[in-house]
Coordinates of C-alpha atoms in Angstrom, one line a residue:
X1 CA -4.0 8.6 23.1
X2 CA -3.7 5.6 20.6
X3 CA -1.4 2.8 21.7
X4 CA 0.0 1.4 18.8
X5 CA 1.8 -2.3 18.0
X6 CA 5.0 -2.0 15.5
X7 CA 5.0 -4.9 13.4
X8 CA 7.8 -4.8 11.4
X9 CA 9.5 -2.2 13.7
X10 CA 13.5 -2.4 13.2
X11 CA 12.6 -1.9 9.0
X12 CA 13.2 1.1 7.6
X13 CA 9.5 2.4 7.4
X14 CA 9.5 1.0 10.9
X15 CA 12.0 3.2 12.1
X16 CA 10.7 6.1 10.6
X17 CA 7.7 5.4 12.1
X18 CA 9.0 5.1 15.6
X19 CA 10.5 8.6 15.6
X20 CA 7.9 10.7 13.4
X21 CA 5.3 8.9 16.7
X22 CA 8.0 10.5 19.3
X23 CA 7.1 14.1 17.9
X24 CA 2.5 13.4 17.6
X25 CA 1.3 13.5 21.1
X26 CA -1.9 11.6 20.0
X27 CA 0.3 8.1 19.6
X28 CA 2.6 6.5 21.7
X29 CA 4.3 3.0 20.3
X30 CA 3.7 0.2 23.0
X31 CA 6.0 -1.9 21.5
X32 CA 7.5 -3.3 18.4
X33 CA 7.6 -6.7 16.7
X34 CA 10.0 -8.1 14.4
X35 CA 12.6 -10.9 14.1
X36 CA 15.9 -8.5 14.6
X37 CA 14.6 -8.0 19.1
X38 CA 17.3 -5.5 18.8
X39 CA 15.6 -2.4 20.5
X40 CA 16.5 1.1 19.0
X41 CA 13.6 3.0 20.5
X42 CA 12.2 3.4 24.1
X43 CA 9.4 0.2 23.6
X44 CA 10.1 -3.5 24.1
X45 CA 10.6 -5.4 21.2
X46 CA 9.4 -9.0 20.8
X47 CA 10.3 -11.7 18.0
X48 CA 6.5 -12.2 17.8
X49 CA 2.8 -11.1 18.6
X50 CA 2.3 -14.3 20.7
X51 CA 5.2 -12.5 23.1
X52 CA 3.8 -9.3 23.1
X53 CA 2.5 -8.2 27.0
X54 CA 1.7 -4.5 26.1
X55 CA -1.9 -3.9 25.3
X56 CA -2.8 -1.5 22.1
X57 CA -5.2 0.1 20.1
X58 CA -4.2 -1.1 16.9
X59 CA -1.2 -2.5 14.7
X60 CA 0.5 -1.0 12.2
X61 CA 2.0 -3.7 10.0
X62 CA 5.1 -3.1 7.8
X63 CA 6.8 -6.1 7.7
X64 CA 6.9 -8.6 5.0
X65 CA 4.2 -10.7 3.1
X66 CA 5.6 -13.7 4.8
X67 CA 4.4 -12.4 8.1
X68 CA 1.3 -11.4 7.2
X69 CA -0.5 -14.8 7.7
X70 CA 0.7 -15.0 11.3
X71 CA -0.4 -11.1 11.6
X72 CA -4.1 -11.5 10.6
X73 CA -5.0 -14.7 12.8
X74 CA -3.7 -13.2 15.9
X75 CA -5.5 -9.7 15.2
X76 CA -8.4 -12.0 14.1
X77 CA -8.6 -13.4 17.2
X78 CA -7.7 -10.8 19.2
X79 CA -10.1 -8.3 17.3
X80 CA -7.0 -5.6 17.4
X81 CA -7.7 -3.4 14.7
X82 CA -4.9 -3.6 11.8
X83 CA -3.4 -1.1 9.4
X84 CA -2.0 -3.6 7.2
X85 CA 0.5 -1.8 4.6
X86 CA 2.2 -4.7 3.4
X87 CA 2.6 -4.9 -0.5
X88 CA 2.7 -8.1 -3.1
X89 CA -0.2 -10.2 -1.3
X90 CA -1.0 -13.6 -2.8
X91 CA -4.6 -13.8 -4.1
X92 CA -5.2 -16.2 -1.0
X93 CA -3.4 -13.6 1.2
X94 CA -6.0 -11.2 -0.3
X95 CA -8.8 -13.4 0.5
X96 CA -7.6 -13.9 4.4
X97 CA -7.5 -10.2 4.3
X98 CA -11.4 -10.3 3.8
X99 CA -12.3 -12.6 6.4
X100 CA -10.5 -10.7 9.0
X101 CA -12.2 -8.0 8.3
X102 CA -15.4 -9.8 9.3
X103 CA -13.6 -10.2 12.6
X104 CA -12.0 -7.1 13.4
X105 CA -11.2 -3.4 11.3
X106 CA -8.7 -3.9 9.1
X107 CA -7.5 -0.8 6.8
X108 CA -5.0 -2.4 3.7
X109 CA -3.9 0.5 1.0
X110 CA -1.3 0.2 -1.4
X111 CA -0.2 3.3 -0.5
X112 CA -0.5 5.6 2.3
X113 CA 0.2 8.7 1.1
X114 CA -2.1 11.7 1.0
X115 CA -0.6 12.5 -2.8
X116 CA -0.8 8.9 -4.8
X117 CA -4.3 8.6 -2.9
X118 CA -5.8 11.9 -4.9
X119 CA -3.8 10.6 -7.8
X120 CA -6.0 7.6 -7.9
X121 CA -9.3 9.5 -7.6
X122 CA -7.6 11.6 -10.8
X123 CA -7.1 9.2 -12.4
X124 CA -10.4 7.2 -12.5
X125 CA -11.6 10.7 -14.0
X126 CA -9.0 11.1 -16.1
X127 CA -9.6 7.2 -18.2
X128 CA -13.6 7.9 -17.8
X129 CA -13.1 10.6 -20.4
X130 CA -9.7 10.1 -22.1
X131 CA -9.8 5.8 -22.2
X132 CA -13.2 6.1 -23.8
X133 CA -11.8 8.3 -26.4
X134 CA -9.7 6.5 -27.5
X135 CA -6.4 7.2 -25.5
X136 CA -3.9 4.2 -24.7
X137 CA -3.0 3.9 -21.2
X138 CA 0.5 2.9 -19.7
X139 CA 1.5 3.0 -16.0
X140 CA 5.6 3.3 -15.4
X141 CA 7.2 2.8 -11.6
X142 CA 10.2 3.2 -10.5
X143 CA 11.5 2.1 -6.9
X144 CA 15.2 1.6 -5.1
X145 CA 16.6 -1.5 -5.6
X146 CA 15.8 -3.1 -2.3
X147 CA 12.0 -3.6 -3.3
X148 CA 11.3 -7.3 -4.2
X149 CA 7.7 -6.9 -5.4
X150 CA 7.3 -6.1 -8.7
X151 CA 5.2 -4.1 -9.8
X152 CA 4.3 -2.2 -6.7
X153 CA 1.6 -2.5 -5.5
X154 CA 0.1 1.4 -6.2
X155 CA 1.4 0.7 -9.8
X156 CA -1.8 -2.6 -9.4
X157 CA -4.0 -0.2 -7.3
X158 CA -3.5 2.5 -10.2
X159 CA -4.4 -0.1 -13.0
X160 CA -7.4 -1.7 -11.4
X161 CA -8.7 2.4 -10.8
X162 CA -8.0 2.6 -14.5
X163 CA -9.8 -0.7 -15.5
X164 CA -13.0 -0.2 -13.1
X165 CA -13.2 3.6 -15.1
X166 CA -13.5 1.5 -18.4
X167 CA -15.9 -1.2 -17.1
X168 CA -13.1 -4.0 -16.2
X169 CA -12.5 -4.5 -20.3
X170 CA -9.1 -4.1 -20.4
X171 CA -6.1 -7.0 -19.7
X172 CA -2.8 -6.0 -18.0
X173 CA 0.6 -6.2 -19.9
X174 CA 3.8 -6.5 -17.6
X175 CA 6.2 -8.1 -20.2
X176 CA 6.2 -7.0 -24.0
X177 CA 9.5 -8.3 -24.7
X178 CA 8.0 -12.1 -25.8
X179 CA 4.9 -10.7 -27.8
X180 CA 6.0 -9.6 -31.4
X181 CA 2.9 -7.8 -32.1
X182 CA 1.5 -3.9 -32.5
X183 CA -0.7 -3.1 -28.6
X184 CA -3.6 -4.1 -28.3
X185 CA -5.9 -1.4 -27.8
X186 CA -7.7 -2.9 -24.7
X187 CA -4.3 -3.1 -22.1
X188 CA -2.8 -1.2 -19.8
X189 CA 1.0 -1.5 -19.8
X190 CA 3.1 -1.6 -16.3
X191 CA 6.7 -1.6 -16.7
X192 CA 8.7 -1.7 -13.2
X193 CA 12.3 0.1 -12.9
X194 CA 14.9 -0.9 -9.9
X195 CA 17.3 0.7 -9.1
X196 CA 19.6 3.2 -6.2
X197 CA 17.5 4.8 -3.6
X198 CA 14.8 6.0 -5.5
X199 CA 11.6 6.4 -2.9
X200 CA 9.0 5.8 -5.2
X201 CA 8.1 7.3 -8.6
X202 CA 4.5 6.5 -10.4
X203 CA 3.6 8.0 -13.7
X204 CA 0.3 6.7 -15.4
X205 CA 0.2 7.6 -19.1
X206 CA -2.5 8.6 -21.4
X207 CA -1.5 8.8 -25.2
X208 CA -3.7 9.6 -27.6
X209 CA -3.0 10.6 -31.5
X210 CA -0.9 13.6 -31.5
X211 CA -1.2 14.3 -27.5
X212 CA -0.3 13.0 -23.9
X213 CA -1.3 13.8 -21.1
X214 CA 0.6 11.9 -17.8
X215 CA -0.1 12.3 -14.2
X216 CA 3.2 12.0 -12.0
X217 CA 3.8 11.6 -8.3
X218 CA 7.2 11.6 -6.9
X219 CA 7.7 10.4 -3.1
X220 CA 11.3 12.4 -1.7
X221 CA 10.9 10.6 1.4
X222 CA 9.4 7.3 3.2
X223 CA 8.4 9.8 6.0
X224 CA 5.1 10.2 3.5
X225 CA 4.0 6.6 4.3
X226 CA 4.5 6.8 7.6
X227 CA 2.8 10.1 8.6
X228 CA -0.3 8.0 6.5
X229 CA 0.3 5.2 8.2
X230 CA -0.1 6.9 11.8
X231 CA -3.0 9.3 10.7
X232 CA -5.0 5.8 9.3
X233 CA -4.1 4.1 12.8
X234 CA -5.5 7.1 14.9
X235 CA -8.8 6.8 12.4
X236 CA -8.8 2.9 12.6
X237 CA -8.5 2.2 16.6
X238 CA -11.7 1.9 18.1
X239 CA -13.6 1.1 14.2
X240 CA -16.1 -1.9 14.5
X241 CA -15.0 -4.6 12.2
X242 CA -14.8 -4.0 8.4
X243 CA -12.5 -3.8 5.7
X244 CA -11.3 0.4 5.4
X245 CA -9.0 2.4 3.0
X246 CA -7.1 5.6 3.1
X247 CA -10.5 6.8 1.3
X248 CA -12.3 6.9 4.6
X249 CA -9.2 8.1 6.5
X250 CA -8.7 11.6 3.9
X251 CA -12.5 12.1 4.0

């Protein structure tokens, strides 16, 4: 059985989490971290990692990017394997990311689903052939209006597929309303709607002269991030150390 630490435990992914892990035998939550101690499962919660007694196989972070800093010294150290699911990651964030990994396994996605992983592989195909004919290419998310980050972080993991496909020669567009000019040909457009209780929409556009062709996935329900989440920590406890992605976890 894999023993798992909550970080981020009384957020909504955190919740749903703790009661998709009551119904897989294979996991059992050993206890839960996060600054609301209020405990709405059967595991202890703590305020911090420093206060957690329970030992685990790995964590499974979804908390905030604030708390990620805190999150990968004390894994570091610890060499407790991390799922770390957290979006909007500072460049420096990134780069602490990396060193952990040197320490301990560490698995960071964008997205954990099954579905916007195989759109990204599509994708990649998709600009190797389309992008190099000529096609423009445009990304458009939408999320509820409780997300801060913007744009997601799958709409940046879509574009940087997109950009490796066409040998990195592109530059990313996120604003067009201050440049009074026709597109240039080498960008990639991401445009980020907010708003109600939308889960998560990604639509990554291809639009050549006189045809389009878009790939679309739409998420119904956070319950798709954490059944990925859970899957990646059963693959992740017991790795040696190394930086992993939901590649290694679907194959």
């Amino acid at each position: 059985m894999t023993k798992i630490i909550l970080h981020g435990c009384n957020g909504m992914m955190g919740q749903t989490i703790s009661r998709l892990a009551k119904e897989d035998a294979a996991v059992e939550i050993a206890a839960g971290i996060d600054v609301n101690t209020e405990q709405k499962f059967d595991y202890p919660v703590y305020a911090s990692l420093a206060e957690c007694k329970e030992q685990a196989d790995v964590v499974i972070d979804f908390a905030s990017m604030k708390a990620v800093d805190g999150l990968l010294d004390y894994c570091g150290e610890n060499k407790l394997p991390v799922v770390l699911c957290t979006t909007g990651l500072t460049k420096e964030q990134i780069e602490k990311v990396e060193e952990t990994a040197k320490k301990t396994a560490v698995l960071r996605s964008a997205n954990m689903s099954l579905g916007i992983n195989l759109l990204l592989k599509l994708v990649r195909e998709a600009a190797e052939v389309l992008a190099n004919a000529g096609f423009d290419m445009e990304i458009v998310e939408k999320h509820h209006n409780q997300k801060k980050d913007a744009p997601s972080g799958t709409a940046l993991a879509l574009a940087e597929v997109l950009n490796e496909a066409v040998d990195h020669r592109c530059e990313y567009t996120y604003d067009r309303s201050t440049k009074h000019e026709k597109r240039d040909k080498n960008e990639i457009g991401i445009s980020a709607v907010r708003g109600g209780t939308i889960v998560g929409e990604h639509d990554v556009i291809f639009a050549g002269t006189d045809e389009v062709v878009t790939f679309s996935h739409t998420a119904y329900s956070k319950s798709i991030f954490a059944k990925g989440a859970i899957s990646a920590a059963k693959f992740l406890a017991g790795k040696e150390a190394g930086l992993y992605t939901m590649k290694e976890v679907i194959s």
